CSV table of N, CA and C in Angstrom, one decimal:
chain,number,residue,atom,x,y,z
A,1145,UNK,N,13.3,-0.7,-19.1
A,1145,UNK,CA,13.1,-1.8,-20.0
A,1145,UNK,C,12.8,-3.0,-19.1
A,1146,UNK,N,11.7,-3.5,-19.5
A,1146,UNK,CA,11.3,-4.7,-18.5
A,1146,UNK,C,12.0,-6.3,-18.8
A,1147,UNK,N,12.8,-6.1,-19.8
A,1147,UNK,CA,13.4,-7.3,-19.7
A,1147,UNK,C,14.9,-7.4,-19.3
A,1148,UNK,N,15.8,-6.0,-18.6
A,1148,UNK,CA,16.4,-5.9,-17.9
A,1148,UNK,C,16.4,-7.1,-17.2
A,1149,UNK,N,18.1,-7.7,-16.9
A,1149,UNK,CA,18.3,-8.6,-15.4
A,1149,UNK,C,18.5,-7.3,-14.0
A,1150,UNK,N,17.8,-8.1,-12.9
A,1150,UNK,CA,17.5,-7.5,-12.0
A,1150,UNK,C,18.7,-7.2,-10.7
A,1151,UNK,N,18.4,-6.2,-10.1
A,1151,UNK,CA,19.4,-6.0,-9.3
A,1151,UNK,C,19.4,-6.9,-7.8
A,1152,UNK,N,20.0,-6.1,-6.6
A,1152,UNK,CA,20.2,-7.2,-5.8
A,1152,UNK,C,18.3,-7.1,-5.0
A,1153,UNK,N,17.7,-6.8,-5.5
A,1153,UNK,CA,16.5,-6.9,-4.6
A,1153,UNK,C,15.4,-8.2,-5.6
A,1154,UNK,N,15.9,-8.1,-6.5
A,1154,UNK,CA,15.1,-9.3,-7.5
A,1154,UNK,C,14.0,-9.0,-7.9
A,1155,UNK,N,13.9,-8.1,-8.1
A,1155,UNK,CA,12.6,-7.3,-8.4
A,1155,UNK,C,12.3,-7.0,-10.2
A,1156,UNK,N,11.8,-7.6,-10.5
A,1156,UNK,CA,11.9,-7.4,-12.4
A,1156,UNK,C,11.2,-5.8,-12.7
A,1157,UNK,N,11.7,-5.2,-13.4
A,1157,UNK,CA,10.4,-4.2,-13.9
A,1157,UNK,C,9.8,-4.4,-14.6
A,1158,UNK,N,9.3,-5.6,-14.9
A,1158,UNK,CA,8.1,-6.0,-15.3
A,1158,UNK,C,6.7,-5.7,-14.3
A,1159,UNK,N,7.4,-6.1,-13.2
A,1159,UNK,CA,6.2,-6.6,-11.8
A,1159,UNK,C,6.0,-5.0,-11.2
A,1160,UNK,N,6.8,-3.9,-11.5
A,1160,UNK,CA,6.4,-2.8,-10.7
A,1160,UNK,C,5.7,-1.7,-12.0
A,1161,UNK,N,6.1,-2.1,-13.3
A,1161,UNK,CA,5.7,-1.7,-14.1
A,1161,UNK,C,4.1,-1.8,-14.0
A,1162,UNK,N,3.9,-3.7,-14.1
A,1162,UNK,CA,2.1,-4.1,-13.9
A,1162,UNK,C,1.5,-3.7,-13.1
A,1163,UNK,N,2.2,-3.5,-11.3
A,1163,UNK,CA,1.7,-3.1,-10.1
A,1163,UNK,C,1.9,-1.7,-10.3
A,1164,UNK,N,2.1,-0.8,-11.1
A,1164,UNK,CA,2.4,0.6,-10.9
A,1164,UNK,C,1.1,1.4,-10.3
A,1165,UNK,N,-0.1,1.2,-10.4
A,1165,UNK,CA,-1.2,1.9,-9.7
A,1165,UNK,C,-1.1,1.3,-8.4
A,1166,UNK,N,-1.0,-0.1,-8.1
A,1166,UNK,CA,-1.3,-0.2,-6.8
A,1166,UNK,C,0.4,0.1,-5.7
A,1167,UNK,N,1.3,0.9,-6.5
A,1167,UNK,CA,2.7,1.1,-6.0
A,1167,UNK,C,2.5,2.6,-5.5
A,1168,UNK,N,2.0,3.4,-6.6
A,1168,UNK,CA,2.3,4.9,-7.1
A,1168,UNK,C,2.0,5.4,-5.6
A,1169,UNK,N,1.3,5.0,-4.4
A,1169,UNK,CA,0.8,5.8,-3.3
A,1169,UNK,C,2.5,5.6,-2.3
A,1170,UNK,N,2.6,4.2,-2.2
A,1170,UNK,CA,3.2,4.2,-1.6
A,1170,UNK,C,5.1,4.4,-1.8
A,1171,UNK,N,5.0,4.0,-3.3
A,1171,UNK,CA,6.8,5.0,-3.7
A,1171,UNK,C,6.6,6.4,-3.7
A,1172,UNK,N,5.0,6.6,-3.9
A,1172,UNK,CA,5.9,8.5,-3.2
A,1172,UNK,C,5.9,9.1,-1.7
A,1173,UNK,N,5.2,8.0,-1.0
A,1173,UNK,CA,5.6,8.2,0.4
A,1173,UNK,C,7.4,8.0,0.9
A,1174,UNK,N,7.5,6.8,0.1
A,1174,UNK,CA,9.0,7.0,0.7
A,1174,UNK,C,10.0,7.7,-0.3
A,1175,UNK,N,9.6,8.2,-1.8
A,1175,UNK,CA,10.5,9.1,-2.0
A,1175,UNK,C,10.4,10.3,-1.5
A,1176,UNK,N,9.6,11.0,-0.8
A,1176,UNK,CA,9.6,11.8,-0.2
A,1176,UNK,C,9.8,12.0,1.2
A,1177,UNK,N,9.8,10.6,1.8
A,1177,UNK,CA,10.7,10.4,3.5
A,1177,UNK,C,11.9,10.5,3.2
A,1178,UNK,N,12.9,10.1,1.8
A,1178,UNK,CA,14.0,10.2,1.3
A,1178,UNK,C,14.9,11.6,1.5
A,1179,UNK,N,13.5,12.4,0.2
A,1179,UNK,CA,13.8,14.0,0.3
A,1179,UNK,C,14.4,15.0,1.5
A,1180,UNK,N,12.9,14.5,1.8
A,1180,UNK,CA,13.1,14.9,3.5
A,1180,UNK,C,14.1,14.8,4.6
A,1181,UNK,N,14.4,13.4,4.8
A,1181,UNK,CA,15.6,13.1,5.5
A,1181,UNK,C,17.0,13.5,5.1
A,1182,UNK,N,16.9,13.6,4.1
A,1182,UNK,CA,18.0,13.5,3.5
A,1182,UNK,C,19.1,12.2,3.4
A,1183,UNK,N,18.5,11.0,3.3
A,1183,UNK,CA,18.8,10.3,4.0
A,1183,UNK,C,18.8,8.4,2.9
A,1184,UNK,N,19.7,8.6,2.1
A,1184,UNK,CA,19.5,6.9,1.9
A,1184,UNK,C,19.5,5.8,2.4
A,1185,UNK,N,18.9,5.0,2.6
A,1185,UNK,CA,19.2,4.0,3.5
A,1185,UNK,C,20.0,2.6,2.9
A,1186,UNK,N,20.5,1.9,3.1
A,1186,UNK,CA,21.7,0.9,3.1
A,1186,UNK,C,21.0,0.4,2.5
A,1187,UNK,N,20.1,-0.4,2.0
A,1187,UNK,CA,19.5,-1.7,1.4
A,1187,UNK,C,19.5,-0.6,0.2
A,1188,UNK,N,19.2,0.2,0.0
A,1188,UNK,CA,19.1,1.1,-1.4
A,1188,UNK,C,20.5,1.7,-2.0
A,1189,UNK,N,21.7,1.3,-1.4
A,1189,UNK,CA,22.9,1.6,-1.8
A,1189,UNK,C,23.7,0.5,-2.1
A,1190,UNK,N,22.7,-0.9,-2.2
A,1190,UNK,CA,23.8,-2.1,-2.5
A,1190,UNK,C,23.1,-2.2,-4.1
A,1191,UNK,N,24.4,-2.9,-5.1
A,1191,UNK,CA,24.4,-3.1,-6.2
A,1191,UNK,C,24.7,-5.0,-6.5
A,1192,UNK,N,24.2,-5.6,-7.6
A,1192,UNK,CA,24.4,-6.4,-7.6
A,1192,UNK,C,25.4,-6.4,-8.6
A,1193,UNK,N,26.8,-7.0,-9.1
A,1193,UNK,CA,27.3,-6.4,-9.8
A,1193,UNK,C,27.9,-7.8,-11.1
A,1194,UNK,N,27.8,-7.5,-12.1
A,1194,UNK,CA,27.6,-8.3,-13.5
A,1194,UNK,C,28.6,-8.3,-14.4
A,1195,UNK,N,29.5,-9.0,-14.8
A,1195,UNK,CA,30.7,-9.2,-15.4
A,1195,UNK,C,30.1,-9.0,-16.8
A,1196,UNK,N,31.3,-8.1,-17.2
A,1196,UNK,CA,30.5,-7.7,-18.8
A,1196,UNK,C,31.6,-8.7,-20.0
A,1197,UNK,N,31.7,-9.1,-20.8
A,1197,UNK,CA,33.5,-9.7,-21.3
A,1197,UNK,C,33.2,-8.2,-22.4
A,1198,UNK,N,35.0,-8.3,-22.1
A,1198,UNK,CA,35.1,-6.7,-23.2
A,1198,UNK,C,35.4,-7.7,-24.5
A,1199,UNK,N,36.7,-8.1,-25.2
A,1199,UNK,CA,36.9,-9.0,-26.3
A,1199,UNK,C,36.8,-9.8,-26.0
A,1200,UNK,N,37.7,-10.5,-25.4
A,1200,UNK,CA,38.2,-11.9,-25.8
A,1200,UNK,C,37.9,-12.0,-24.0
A,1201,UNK,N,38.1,-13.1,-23.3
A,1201,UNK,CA,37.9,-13.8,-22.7
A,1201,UNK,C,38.8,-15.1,-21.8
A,1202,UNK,N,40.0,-14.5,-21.7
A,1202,UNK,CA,41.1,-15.5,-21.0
A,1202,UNK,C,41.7,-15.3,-19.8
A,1203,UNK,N,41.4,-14.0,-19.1
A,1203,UNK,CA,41.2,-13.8,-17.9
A,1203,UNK,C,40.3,-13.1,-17.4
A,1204,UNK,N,40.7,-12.8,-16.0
A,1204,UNK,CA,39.1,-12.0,-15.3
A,1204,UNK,C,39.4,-10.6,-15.9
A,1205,UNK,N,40.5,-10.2,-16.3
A,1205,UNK,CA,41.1,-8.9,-16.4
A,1205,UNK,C,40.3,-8.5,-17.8
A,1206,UNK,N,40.0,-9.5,-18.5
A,1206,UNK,CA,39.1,-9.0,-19.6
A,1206,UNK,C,37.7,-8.9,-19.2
A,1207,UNK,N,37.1,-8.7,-18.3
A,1207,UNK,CA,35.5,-8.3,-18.2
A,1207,UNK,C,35.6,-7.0,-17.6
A,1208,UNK,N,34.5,-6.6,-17.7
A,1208,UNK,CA,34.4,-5.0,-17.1
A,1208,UNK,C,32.9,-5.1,-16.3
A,1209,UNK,N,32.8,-4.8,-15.0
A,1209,UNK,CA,32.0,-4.8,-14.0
A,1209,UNK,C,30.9,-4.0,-14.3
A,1210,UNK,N,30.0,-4.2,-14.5
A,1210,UNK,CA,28.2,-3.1,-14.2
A,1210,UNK,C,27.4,-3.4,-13.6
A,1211,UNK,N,27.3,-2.5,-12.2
A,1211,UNK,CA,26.7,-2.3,-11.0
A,1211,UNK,C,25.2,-2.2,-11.4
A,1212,UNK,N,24.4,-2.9,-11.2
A,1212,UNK,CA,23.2,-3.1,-11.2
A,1212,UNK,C,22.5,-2.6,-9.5
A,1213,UNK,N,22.0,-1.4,-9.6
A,1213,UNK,CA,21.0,-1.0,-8.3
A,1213,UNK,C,19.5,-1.4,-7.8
A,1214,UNK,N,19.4,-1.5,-6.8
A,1214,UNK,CA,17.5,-1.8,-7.1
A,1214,UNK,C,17.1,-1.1,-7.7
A,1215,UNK,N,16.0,-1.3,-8.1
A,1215,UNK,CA,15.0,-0.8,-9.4
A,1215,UNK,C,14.2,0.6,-8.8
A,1216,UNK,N,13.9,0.4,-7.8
A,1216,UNK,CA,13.3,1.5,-7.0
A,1216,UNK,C,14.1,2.9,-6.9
A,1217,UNK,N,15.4,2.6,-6.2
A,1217,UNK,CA,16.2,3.7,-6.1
A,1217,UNK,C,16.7,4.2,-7.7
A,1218,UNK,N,16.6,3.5,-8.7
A,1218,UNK,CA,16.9,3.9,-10.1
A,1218,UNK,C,15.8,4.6,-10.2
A,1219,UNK,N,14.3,4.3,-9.8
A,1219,UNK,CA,13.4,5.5,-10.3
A,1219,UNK,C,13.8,6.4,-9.5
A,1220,UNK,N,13.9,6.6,-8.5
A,1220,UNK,CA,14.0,7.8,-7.4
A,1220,UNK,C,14.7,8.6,-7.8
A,1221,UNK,N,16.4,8.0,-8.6
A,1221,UNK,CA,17.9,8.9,-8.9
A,1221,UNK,C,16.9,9.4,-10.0
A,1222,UNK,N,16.2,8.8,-10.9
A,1222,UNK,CA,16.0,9.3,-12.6
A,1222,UNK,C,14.9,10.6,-12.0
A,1223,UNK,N,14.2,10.4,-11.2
A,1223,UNK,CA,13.2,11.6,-10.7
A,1223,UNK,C,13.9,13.2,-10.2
A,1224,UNK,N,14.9,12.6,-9.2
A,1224,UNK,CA,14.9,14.1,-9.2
A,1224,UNK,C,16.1,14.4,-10.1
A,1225,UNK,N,16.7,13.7,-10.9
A,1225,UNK,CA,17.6,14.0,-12.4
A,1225,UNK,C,16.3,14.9,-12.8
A,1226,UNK,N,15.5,14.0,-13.0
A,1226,UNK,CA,14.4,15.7,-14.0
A,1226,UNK,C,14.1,16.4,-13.5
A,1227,UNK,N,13.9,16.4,-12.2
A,1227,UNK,CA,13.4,17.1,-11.5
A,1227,UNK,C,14.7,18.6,-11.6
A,1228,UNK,N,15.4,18.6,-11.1
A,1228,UNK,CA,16.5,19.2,-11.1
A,1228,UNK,C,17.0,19.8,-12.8
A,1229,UNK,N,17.3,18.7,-13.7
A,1229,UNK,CA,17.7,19.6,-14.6
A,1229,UNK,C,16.3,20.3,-15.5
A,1230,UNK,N,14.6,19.9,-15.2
A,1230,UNK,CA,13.8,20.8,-15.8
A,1230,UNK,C,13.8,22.3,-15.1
A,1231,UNK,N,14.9,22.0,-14.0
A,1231,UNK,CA,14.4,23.8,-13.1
A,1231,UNK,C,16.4,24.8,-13.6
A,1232,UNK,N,17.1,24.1,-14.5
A,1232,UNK,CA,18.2,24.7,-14.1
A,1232,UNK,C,18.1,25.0,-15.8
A,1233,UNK,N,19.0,26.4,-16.1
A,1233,UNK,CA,18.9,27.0,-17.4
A,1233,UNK,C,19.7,26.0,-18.2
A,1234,UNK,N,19.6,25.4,-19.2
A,1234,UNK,CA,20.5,25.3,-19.9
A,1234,UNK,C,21.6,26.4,-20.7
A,1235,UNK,N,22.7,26.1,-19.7
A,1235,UNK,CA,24.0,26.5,-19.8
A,1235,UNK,C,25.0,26.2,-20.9
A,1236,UNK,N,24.8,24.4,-21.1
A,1236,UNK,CA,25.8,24.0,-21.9
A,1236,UNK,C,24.8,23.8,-22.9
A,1237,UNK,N,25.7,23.8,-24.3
A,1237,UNK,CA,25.4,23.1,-25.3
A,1237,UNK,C,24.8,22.0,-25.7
A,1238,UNK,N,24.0,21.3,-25.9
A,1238,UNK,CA,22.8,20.4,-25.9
A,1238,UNK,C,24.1,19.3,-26.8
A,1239,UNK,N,24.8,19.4,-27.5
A,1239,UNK,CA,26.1,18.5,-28.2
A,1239,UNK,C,27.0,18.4,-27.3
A,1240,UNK,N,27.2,18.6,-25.8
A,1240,UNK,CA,28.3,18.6,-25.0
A,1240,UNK,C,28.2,17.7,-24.5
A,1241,UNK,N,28.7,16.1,-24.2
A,1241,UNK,CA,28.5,15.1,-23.8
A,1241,UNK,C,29.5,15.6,-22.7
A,1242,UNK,N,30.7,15.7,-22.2
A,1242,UNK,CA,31.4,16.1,-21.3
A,1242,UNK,C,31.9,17.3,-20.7
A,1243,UNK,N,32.4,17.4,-19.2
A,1243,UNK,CA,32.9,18.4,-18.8
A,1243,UNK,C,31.8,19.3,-19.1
């Protein structure tokens, strides 16, 4: 969603969405130096992180934290997610949200 607030690299997915032809050569060079290495690197493991309020609002103890990642590494995690569950049999129940 391109009107998503952005993570700690400040990067909107708006801008990689518009740039996606002049991107597509070079994110699959480094998702695939990733693969390869086996290897994440530290600027891709920091989160920017965003105070949610659950009800009410009278201490800190009422917000709930969501970690916002760069945008990049969220495509990368969502890739080999498919990647991985298009090659594995479906096992569970397609209604099994857990366990």
């Amino acid at each position: 969603n391109v009107r998503k607030t952005t993570g700690p690299d400040n990067i909107p997915g708006k801008v990689l969405k518009e740039c996606a032809d002049q991107l597509t050569g070079v994110l699959i060079d480094i998702f695939n130096r990733l693969l390869h290495q086996a290897v994440i690197p530290t600027c891709f493991k920091t989160a920017k992180f965003i105070p949610i309020p659950k009800k009410k609002t009278s201490s800190l103890n009422d917000y709930g934290p969501v970690a916002l990642p760069p945008i990049v590494i969220k495509w990368f995690e969502r890739l080999v997610k498919d990647h991985i569950t298009s090659r594995i049999p479906l096992i569970f129940d397609p209604c099994q949200f857990a366990y």
